[in-house]
PDB file of C-alpha atoms in Angstrom:
ATOM      1  CA  UNK W   3     -28.448  24.602  17.983  1.00 45.00           C
ATOM      2  CA  UNK W   4     -24.934  25.909  17.354  1.00 45.00           C
ATOM      3  CA  UNK W   5     -23.406  25.692  14.357  1.00 50.00           C
ATOM      4  CA  UNK W   6     -19.686  23.933  14.023  1.00 48.00           C
ATOM      5  CA  UNK W   7     -16.484  25.316  13.477  1.00 51.00           C
ATOM      6  CA  UNK W   8     -15.231  25.546   9.791  1.00 53.00           C
ATOM      7  CA  UNK W   9     -11.728  24.850   9.616  1.00 61.00           C
ATOM      8  CA  UNK W  10      -9.607  26.108   7.022  1.00 53.00           C
ATOM      9  CA  UNK W  11      -8.951  22.662   6.130  1.00 59.00           C
ATOM     10  CA  UNK W  12     -12.435  21.323   5.884  1.00 62.00           C
ATOM     11  CA  UNK W  13     -12.874  24.922   3.371  1.00 55.00           C
ATOM     12  CA  UNK W  14      -9.635  23.829   1.346  1.00 58.00           C
ATOM     13  CA  UNK W  15     -11.119  20.331   1.072  1.00 65.00           C
ATOM     14  CA  UNK W  16     -14.779  21.376   0.032  1.00 71.00           C
ATOM     15  CA  UNK W  17     -15.459  20.873  -3.633  1.00 68.00           C
ATOM     16  CA  UNK W  18     -15.567  24.430  -3.526  1.00 71.00           C
ATOM     17  CA  UNK W  19     -12.492  25.092  -1.714  1.00 74.00           C
ATOM     18  CA  UNK W  20     -10.527  22.341  -4.179  1.00 78.00           C
ATOM     19  CA  UNK W  21     -11.759  24.355  -7.262  1.00 81.00           C
ATOM     20  CA  UNK W  22     -10.108  27.420  -5.352  1.00 82.00           C
ATOM     21  CA  UNK W  23      -6.904  25.315  -5.035  1.00 86.00           C
ATOM     22  CA  UNK W  24      -6.177  23.971  -8.343  1.00 85.00           C
ATOM     23  CA  UNK W  25      -6.988  27.218  -9.938  1.00 85.00           C
ATOM     24  CA  UNK W  26      -4.317  29.369  -7.530  1.00 88.00           C
ATOM     25  CA  UNK W  27      -1.680  26.104  -7.818  1.00 89.00           C
ATOM     26  CA  UNK W  28      -2.454  26.232 -11.044  1.00 88.00           C
ATOM     27  CA  UNK W  29      -1.856  29.994 -11.839  1.00 91.00           C
ATOM     28  CA  UNK W  30       1.553  29.683  -9.938  1.00 91.00           C
ATOM     29  CA  UNK W  31       2.686  27.213 -12.222  1.00 93.00           C
ATOM     30  CA  UNK W  32       1.357  29.133 -15.474  1.00 93.00           C
ATOM     31  CA  UNK W  33       3.989  31.891 -14.775  1.00 93.00           C
ATOM     32  CA  UNK W  34       6.537  29.680 -13.522  1.00 94.00           C
ATOM     33  CA  UNK W  35       5.789  28.414 -17.056  1.00 95.00           C
ATOM     34  CA  UNK W  36       6.036  31.550 -18.921  1.00 95.00           C
ATOM     35  CA  UNK W  37       9.285  32.497 -17.009  1.00 94.00           C
ATOM     36  CA  UNK W  38      11.181  29.446 -17.708  1.00 95.00           C
ATOM     37  CA  UNK W  39      10.079  29.499 -21.507  1.00 96.00           C
ATOM     38  CA  UNK W  40      11.522  32.966 -21.306  1.00 95.00           C
ATOM     39  CA  UNK W  41      15.054  31.684 -20.104  1.00 94.00           C
ATOM     40  CA  UNK W  42      14.656  29.169 -22.687  1.00 95.00           C
ATOM     41  CA  UNK W  43      14.838  31.727 -25.641  1.00 96.00           C
ATOM     42  CA  UNK W  44      18.150  33.578 -24.355  1.00 95.00           C
ATOM     43  CA  UNK W  45      19.355  30.601 -25.878  1.00 96.00           C
ATOM     44  CA  UNK W  46      18.770  32.088 -29.491  1.00 96.00           C
ATOM     45  CA  UNK W  47      20.483  35.140 -28.301  1.00 94.00           C
ATOM     46  CA  UNK W  48      23.049  36.203 -30.463  1.00 93.00           C
ATOM     47  CA  UNK W  49      25.282  36.500 -27.557  1.00 92.00           C
ATOM     48  CA  UNK W  50      26.558  32.312 -27.455  1.00 90.00           C
ATOM     49  CA  UNK W  51      26.802  32.692 -23.233  1.00 92.00           C
ATOM     50  CA  UNK W  52      23.249  34.447 -22.382  1.00 94.00           C
ATOM     51  CA  UNK W  53      21.944  30.859 -21.747  1.00 96.00           C
ATOM     52  CA  UNK W  54      24.603  29.999 -19.862  1.00 95.00           C
ATOM     53  CA  UNK W  55      24.696  33.478 -17.775  1.00 94.00           C
ATOM     54  CA  UNK W  56      21.147  33.192 -16.981  1.00 94.00           C
ATOM     55  CA  UNK W  57      21.490  29.808 -15.935  1.00 93.00           C
ATOM     56  CA  UNK W  58      24.225  30.795 -13.453  1.00 92.00           C
ATOM     57  CA  UNK W  59      22.313  34.089 -11.982  1.00 92.00           C
ATOM     58  CA  UNK W  60      19.356  31.825 -11.674  1.00 91.00           C
ATOM     59  CA  UNK W  61      21.760  29.197  -9.301  1.00 88.00           C
ATOM     60  CA  UNK W  62      23.587  32.527  -7.354  1.00 89.00           C
ATOM     61  CA  UNK W  63      20.300  33.373  -5.171  1.00 90.00           C
ATOM     62  CA  UNK W  64      20.981  30.766  -3.380  1.00 89.00           C
ATOM     63  CA  UNK W  65      18.633  29.300  -0.637  1.00 91.00           C
ATOM     64  CA  UNK W  66      16.095  31.984  -1.971  1.00 92.00           C
ATOM     65  CA  UNK W  67      16.256  30.017  -5.684  1.00 91.00           C
ATOM     66  CA  UNK W  68      15.587  26.486  -3.669  1.00 91.00           C
ATOM     67  CA  UNK W  69      12.859  27.720  -1.340  1.00 93.00           C
ATOM     68  CA  UNK W  70      11.455  28.612  -4.651  1.00 92.00           C
ATOM     69  CA  UNK W  71      11.990  25.075  -6.290  1.00 91.00           C
ATOM     70  CA  UNK W  72      10.651  23.424  -3.158  1.00 93.00           C
ATOM     71  CA  UNK W  73       7.411  26.107  -3.025  1.00 92.00           C
ATOM     72  CA  UNK W  74       6.827  24.868  -6.824  1.00 92.00           C
ATOM     73  CA  UNK W  75       7.281  21.413  -6.392  1.00 91.00           C
ATOM     74  CA  UNK W  76       4.745  21.591  -2.899  1.00 92.00           C
ATOM     75  CA  UNK W  77       2.437  23.567  -5.426  1.00 91.00           C
ATOM     76  CA  UNK W  78       2.791  20.721  -8.446  1.00 90.00           C
ATOM     77  CA  UNK W  79       1.809  17.918  -5.951  1.00 89.00           C
ATOM     78  CA  UNK W  80      -0.868  19.587  -4.190  1.00 89.00           C
ATOM     79  CA  UNK W  81      -2.134  20.627  -7.836  1.00 88.00           C
ATOM     80  CA  UNK W  82      -1.766  17.190  -9.416  1.00 85.00           C
ATOM     81  CA  UNK W  83      -3.421  15.777  -6.054  1.00 85.00           C
ATOM     82  CA  UNK W  84      -6.542  18.152  -5.652  1.00 84.00           C
ATOM     83  CA  UNK W  85      -6.870  17.901  -9.393  1.00 80.00           C
ATOM     84  CA  UNK W  86      -7.124  14.547  -9.900  1.00 80.00           C
ATOM     85  CA  UNK W  87      -9.347  13.568  -6.749  1.00 80.00           C
ATOM     86  CA  UNK W  88     -11.514  16.530  -8.260  1.00 76.00           C
ATOM     87  CA  UNK W  89     -11.598  14.181 -12.041  1.00 74.00           C
ATOM     88  CA  UNK W  90     -12.023  10.879  -9.931  1.00 75.00           C
ATOM     89  CA  UNK W  91     -15.351  12.392  -7.817  1.00 76.00           C
ATOM     90  CA  UNK W  92     -17.202  14.106 -10.923  1.00 70.00           C
ATOM     91  CA  UNK W  93     -16.086  10.499 -12.987  1.00 70.00           C
ATOM     92  CA  UNK W  94     -17.668   8.892  -9.726  1.00 71.00           C
ATOM     93  CA  UNK W  95     -20.943  10.687  -9.737  1.00 67.00           C
ATOM     94  CA  UNK W  96     -21.364  10.411 -13.345  1.00 62.00           C
ATOM     95  CA  UNK W  97     -19.649   6.921 -14.147  1.00 57.00           C
ATOM     96  CA  UNK W  98     -21.500   6.334 -17.604  1.00 53.00           C
ATOM     97  CA  UNK W  99     -20.687   9.929 -19.245  1.00 50.00           C
ATOM     98  CA  UNK W 100     -22.052  11.456 -21.800  1.00 47.00           C
ATOM     99  CA  UNK W 101     -22.189  10.334 -25.992  1.00 49.00           C
ATOM    100  CA  UNK W 102     -22.332  13.965 -26.859  1.00 47.00           C
ATOM    101  CA  UNK W 103     -21.139  16.899 -25.222  1.00 44.00           C
ATOM    102  CA  UNK W 104     -23.710  19.749 -25.417  1.00 49.00           C
ATOM    103  CA  UNK W 105     -23.812  23.022 -23.286  1.00 43.00           C
ATOM    104  CA  UNK W 106     -27.225  24.609 -22.579  1.00 41.00           C
ATOM    105  CA  UNK W 107     -26.899  28.010 -23.621  1.00 42.00           C
ATOM    106  CA  UNK W 108     -23.445  29.462 -23.816  1.00 47.00           C
ATOM    107  CA  UNK W 109     -21.263  27.124 -26.596  1.00 47.00           C
ATOM    108  CA  UNK W 110     -19.701  24.382 -24.787  1.00 47.00           C
ATOM    109  CA  UNK W 111     -16.033  24.182 -23.414  1.00 54.00           C
ATOM    110  CA  UNK W 112     -15.643  20.320 -23.231  1.00 54.00           C
ATOM    111  CA  UNK W 113     -13.216  20.022 -25.676  1.00 63.00           C
ATOM    112  CA  UNK W 114     -11.050  17.319 -25.846  1.00 67.00           C
ATOM    113  CA  UNK W 115      -8.208  19.462 -23.929  1.00 67.00           C
ATOM    114  CA  UNK W 116     -10.919  19.486 -21.260  1.00 71.00           C
ATOM    115  CA  UNK W 117     -11.858  15.736 -21.059  1.00 73.00           C
ATOM    116  CA  UNK W 118      -7.792  14.882 -21.164  1.00 79.00           C
ATOM    117  CA  UNK W 119      -6.365  16.722 -18.391  1.00 83.00           C
ATOM    118  CA  UNK W 120      -6.326  13.525 -16.114  1.00 83.00           C
ATOM    119  CA  UNK W 121      -3.781  12.195 -19.222  1.00 86.00           C
ATOM    120  CA  UNK W 122      -1.610  15.209 -20.252  1.00 87.00           C
ATOM    121  CA  UNK W 123      -1.485  16.049 -16.417  1.00 86.00           C
ATOM    122  CA  UNK W 124       0.414  12.283 -15.585  1.00 88.00           C
ATOM    123  CA  UNK W 125       2.677  12.823 -19.381  1.00 91.00           C
ATOM    124  CA  UNK W 126       3.957  16.344 -17.620  1.00 91.00           C
ATOM    125  CA  UNK W 127       4.622  14.667 -14.583  1.00 89.00           C
ATOM    126  CA  UNK W 128       5.953  11.937 -15.986  1.00 91.00           C
ATOM    127  CA  UNK W 129       8.222  14.770 -18.566  1.00 93.00           C
ATOM    128  CA  UNK W 130       9.175  16.970 -15.713  1.00 92.00           C
ATOM    129  CA  UNK W 131      10.871  13.481 -13.854  1.00 92.00           C
ATOM    130  CA  UNK W 132      12.454  13.031 -16.937  1.00 93.00           C
ATOM    131  CA  UNK W 133      13.525  16.692 -17.667  1.00 93.00           C
ATOM    132  CA  UNK W 134      14.463  17.194 -14.113  1.00 92.00           C
ATOM    133  CA  UNK W 135      16.990  14.348 -14.724  1.00 93.00           C
ATOM    134  CA  UNK W 136      18.505  14.822 -17.662  1.00 93.00           C
ATOM    135  CA  UNK W 137      19.213  18.676 -17.057  1.00 93.00           C
ATOM    136  CA  UNK W 138      19.302  20.151 -13.294  1.00 91.00           C
ATOM    137  CA  UNK W 139      20.594  16.449 -12.398  1.00 92.00           C
ATOM    138  CA  UNK W 140      22.855  15.712 -15.537  1.00 92.00           C
ATOM    139  CA  UNK W 141      26.259  15.999 -15.845  1.00 93.00           C
ATOM    140  CA  UNK W 142      28.077  19.394 -14.869  1.00 91.00           C
ATOM    141  CA  UNK W 143      31.393  20.726 -14.352  1.00 90.00           C
ATOM    142  CA  UNK W 144      33.111  17.699 -12.620  1.00 91.00           C
ATOM    143  CA  UNK W 145      31.970  16.008 -15.812  1.00 93.00           C
ATOM    144  CA  UNK W 146      33.429  18.686 -17.986  1.00 93.00           C
ATOM    145  CA  UNK W 147      30.428  20.684 -18.880  1.00 94.00           C
ATOM    146  CA  UNK W 148      32.079  24.200 -17.496  1.00 95.00           C
ATOM    147  CA  UNK W 149      31.647  27.492 -19.863  1.00 94.00           C
ATOM    148  CA  UNK W 150      33.687  30.692 -19.373  1.00 93.00           C
ATOM    149  CA  UNK W 151      31.273  33.785 -19.264  1.00 92.00           C
ATOM    150  CA  UNK W 152      32.388  37.401 -20.650  1.00 88.00           C
ATOM    151  CA  UNK W 153      33.033  38.486 -16.929  1.00 87.00           C
ATOM    152  CA  UNK W 154      35.718  35.209 -16.626  1.00 90.00           C
ATOM    153  CA  UNK W 155      33.459  33.032 -14.584  1.00 92.00           C
ATOM    154  CA  UNK W 156      34.062  29.594 -15.029  1.00 94.00           C
ATOM    155  CA  UNK W 157      30.256  28.300 -14.692  1.00 94.00           C
ATOM    156  CA  UNK W 158      27.774  25.019 -15.487  1.00 94.00           C
ATOM    157  CA  UNK W 159      27.879  25.359 -19.607  1.00 96.00           C
ATOM    158  CA  UNK W 160      24.209  24.407 -19.662  1.00 95.00           C
ATOM    159  CA  UNK W 161      24.043  25.188 -22.423  1.00 96.00           C
ATOM    160  CA  UNK W 162      26.066  22.390 -24.338  1.00 96.00           C
ATOM    161  CA  UNK W 163      24.236  20.379 -22.345  1.00 96.00           C
ATOM    162  CA  UNK W 164      21.377  21.488 -24.482  1.00 96.00           C
ATOM    163  CA  UNK W 165      22.498  21.207 -27.715  1.00 96.00           C
ATOM    164  CA  UNK W 166      23.854  17.603 -27.117  1.00 96.00           C
ATOM    165  CA  UNK W 167      20.576  16.592 -26.178  1.00 95.00           C
ATOM    166  CA  UNK W 168      18.439  17.792 -28.774  1.00 96.00           C
ATOM    167  CA  UNK W 169      20.901  16.729 -31.223  1.00 96.00           C
ATOM    168  CA  UNK W 170      18.856  13.140 -30.243  1.00 95.00           C
ATOM    169  CA  UNK W 171      16.407  12.699 -32.358  1.00 95.00           C
ATOM    170  CA  UNK W 172      14.006  11.547 -29.246  1.00 93.00           C
ATOM    171  CA  UNK W 173      14.620  14.338 -27.328  1.00 93.00           C
ATOM    172  CA  UNK W 174      13.927  16.929 -29.997  1.00 94.00           C
ATOM    173  CA  UNK W 175      10.861  15.185 -31.144  1.00 95.00           C
ATOM    174  CA  UNK W 176       9.490  14.181 -28.382  1.00 95.00           C
ATOM    175  CA  UNK W 177      10.143  17.806 -26.238  1.00 95.00           C
ATOM    176  CA  UNK W 178       7.933  19.632 -28.788  1.00 94.00           C
ATOM    177  CA  UNK W 179       5.232  16.612 -28.774  1.00 95.00           C
ATOM    178  CA  UNK W 180       4.888  17.372 -24.939  1.00 95.00           C
ATOM    179  CA  UNK W 181       5.257  20.787 -25.532  1.00 95.00           C
ATOM    180  CA  UNK W 182       1.603  20.660 -27.324  1.00 95.00           C
ATOM    181  CA  UNK W 183       0.215  18.369 -24.719  1.00 94.00           C
ATOM    182  CA  UNK W 184       1.372  21.235 -22.143  1.00 94.00           C
ATOM    183  CA  UNK W 185      -0.109  23.932 -23.959  1.00 93.00           C
ATOM    184  CA  UNK W 186      -3.748  21.655 -24.654  1.00 91.00           C
ATOM    185  CA  UNK W 187      -3.310  21.346 -20.772  1.00 91.00           C
ATOM    186  CA  UNK W 188      -2.999  25.535 -20.096  1.00 91.00           C
ATOM    187  CA  UNK W 189      -5.401  25.744 -22.552  1.00 89.00           C
ATOM    188  CA  UNK W 190      -8.361  24.908 -20.575  1.00 86.00           C
ATOM    189  CA  UNK W 191      -6.580  25.131 -17.200  1.00 86.00           C
ATOM    190  CA  UNK W 192      -6.236  28.554 -17.588  1.00 89.00           C
ATOM    191  CA  UNK W 193      -9.766  28.694 -17.916  1.00 84.00           C
ATOM    192  CA  UNK W 194     -11.033  26.827 -15.289  1.00 83.00           C
ATOM    193  CA  UNK W 195      -9.198  28.892 -13.070  1.00 84.00           C
ATOM    194  CA  UNK W 196     -10.310  32.160 -14.065  1.00 82.00           C
ATOM    195  CA  UNK W 197     -13.398  30.505 -12.886  1.00 81.00           C
ATOM    196  CA  UNK W 198     -12.757  28.754  -9.957  1.00 76.00           C
ATOM    197  CA  UNK W 199     -11.353  31.535  -8.842  1.00 76.00           C
ATOM    198  CA  UNK W 200     -14.731  33.879  -9.919  1.00 74.00           C
ATOM    199  CA  UNK W 201     -12.745  35.668 -12.855  1.00 71.00           C
ATOM    200  CA  UNK W 202     -15.903  35.134 -14.963  1.00 68.00           C
ATOM    201  CA  UNK W 203     -18.762  36.490 -16.532  1.00 72.00           C
ATOM    202  CA  UNK W 204     -21.054  35.325 -19.200  1.00 77.00           C
ATOM    203  CA  UNK W 205     -19.871  38.976 -20.901  1.00 81.00           C
ATOM    204  CA  UNK W 206     -16.231  37.489 -20.143  1.00 79.00           C
ATOM    205  CA  UNK W 207     -16.014  33.812 -20.880  1.00 82.00           C
ATOM    206  CA  UNK W 208     -15.711  33.852 -24.454  1.00 83.00           C
ATOM    207  CA  UNK W 209     -12.829  36.386 -24.459  1.00 86.00           C
ATOM    208  CA  UNK W 210     -11.389  34.649 -21.610  1.00 86.00           C
ATOM    209  CA  UNK W 211     -11.539  31.452 -23.527  1.00 86.00           C
ATOM    210  CA  UNK W 212      -9.581  32.631 -26.322  1.00 90.00           C
ATOM    211  CA  UNK W 213      -6.963  34.246 -24.157  1.00 91.00           C
ATOM    212  CA  UNK W 214      -6.739  31.017 -22.288  1.00 91.00           C
ATOM    213  CA  UNK W 215      -6.312  29.157 -25.972  1.00 91.00           C
ATOM    214  CA  UNK W 216      -3.932  32.269 -27.216  1.00 95.00           C
ATOM    215  CA  UNK W 217      -1.422  31.677 -24.224  1.00 95.00           C
ATOM    216  CA  UNK W 218      -1.308  27.294 -24.426  1.00 94.00           C
ATOM    217  CA  UNK W 219      -0.503  27.863 -28.007  1.00 95.00           C
ATOM    218  CA  UNK W 220       2.022  30.776 -27.377  1.00 96.00           C
ATOM    219  CA  UNK W 221       3.987  28.659 -24.814  1.00 96.00           C
ATOM    220  CA  UNK W 222       3.789  25.729 -26.204  1.00 95.00           C
ATOM    221  CA  UNK W 223       5.596  27.347 -29.143  1.00 96.00           C
ATOM    222  CA  UNK W 224       8.385  29.272 -27.321  1.00 96.00           C
ATOM    223  CA  UNK W 225       9.293  25.567 -26.084  1.00 96.00           C
ATOM    224  CA  UNK W 226       9.135  24.080 -29.036  1.00 94.00           C
ATOM    225  CA  UNK W 227      11.226  26.160 -30.772  1.00 95.00           C
ATOM    226  CA  UNK W 228      14.509  25.713 -29.239  1.00 96.00           C
ATOM    227  CA  UNK W 229      14.693  21.867 -29.666  1.00 96.00           C
ATOM    228  CA  UNK W 230      13.424  22.018 -33.085  1.00 96.00           C
ATOM    229  CA  UNK W 231      16.171  25.137 -34.011  1.00 96.00           C
ATOM    230  CA  UNK W 232      19.090  23.024 -32.445  1.00 96.00           C
ATOM    231  CA  UNK W 233      18.355  19.778 -33.795  1.00 96.00           C
ATOM    232  CA  UNK W 234      17.929  20.854 -37.288  1.00 95.00           C
ATOM    233  CA  UNK W 235      20.913  23.853 -37.131  1.00 91.00           C
ATOM    234  CA  UNK W 236      23.350  21.607 -35.724  1.00 71.00           C
TER     235      UNK W 236
END
């Protein structure tokens, strides 16, 4: 009896394949989030036009930037769809759940951040839509948001837009709350991704779990610094 051919799609849609997909896309999104956070922190540099210069540099990439944005969008959607399907299958297989979360042998990693992955993911998706509408598709040069760089070049004044948005209490305090949820999502997501990609061992597990927790906390702090600084310094 001949063995049926295993297609790439069937392999990716297998239980192991879905975990690998969420792991790969998750790590890709983590890299983007860290780069984006570093870019946001340029707002705090002594040069008041540093953030605008950074944003303009990205826009100057043209088609390469659009290609990356499309790739990020597909990565995000794939990560969300596959991640939700994994959680749904788990709940169908265990509809009543457990009264207590325990682990035989090693310490349990089923903390609140692990059990709330769908909830935090949905909140992050809603936030992303609002964030893009406010900043990427928000007012630009046509609406008078212009700035002059040291080179004399006129660019979109994203720094002014960010300053105005984070002077509003809803943005100033809502944004940090969502960033804390992002940190929680990353805490379990990074550890789970490394596990799915076969980078975990019993000896390394506690260190990588700590690394994921520290990384999630640092990203959350890195993102909430700017809005709180703007709100209280303005």
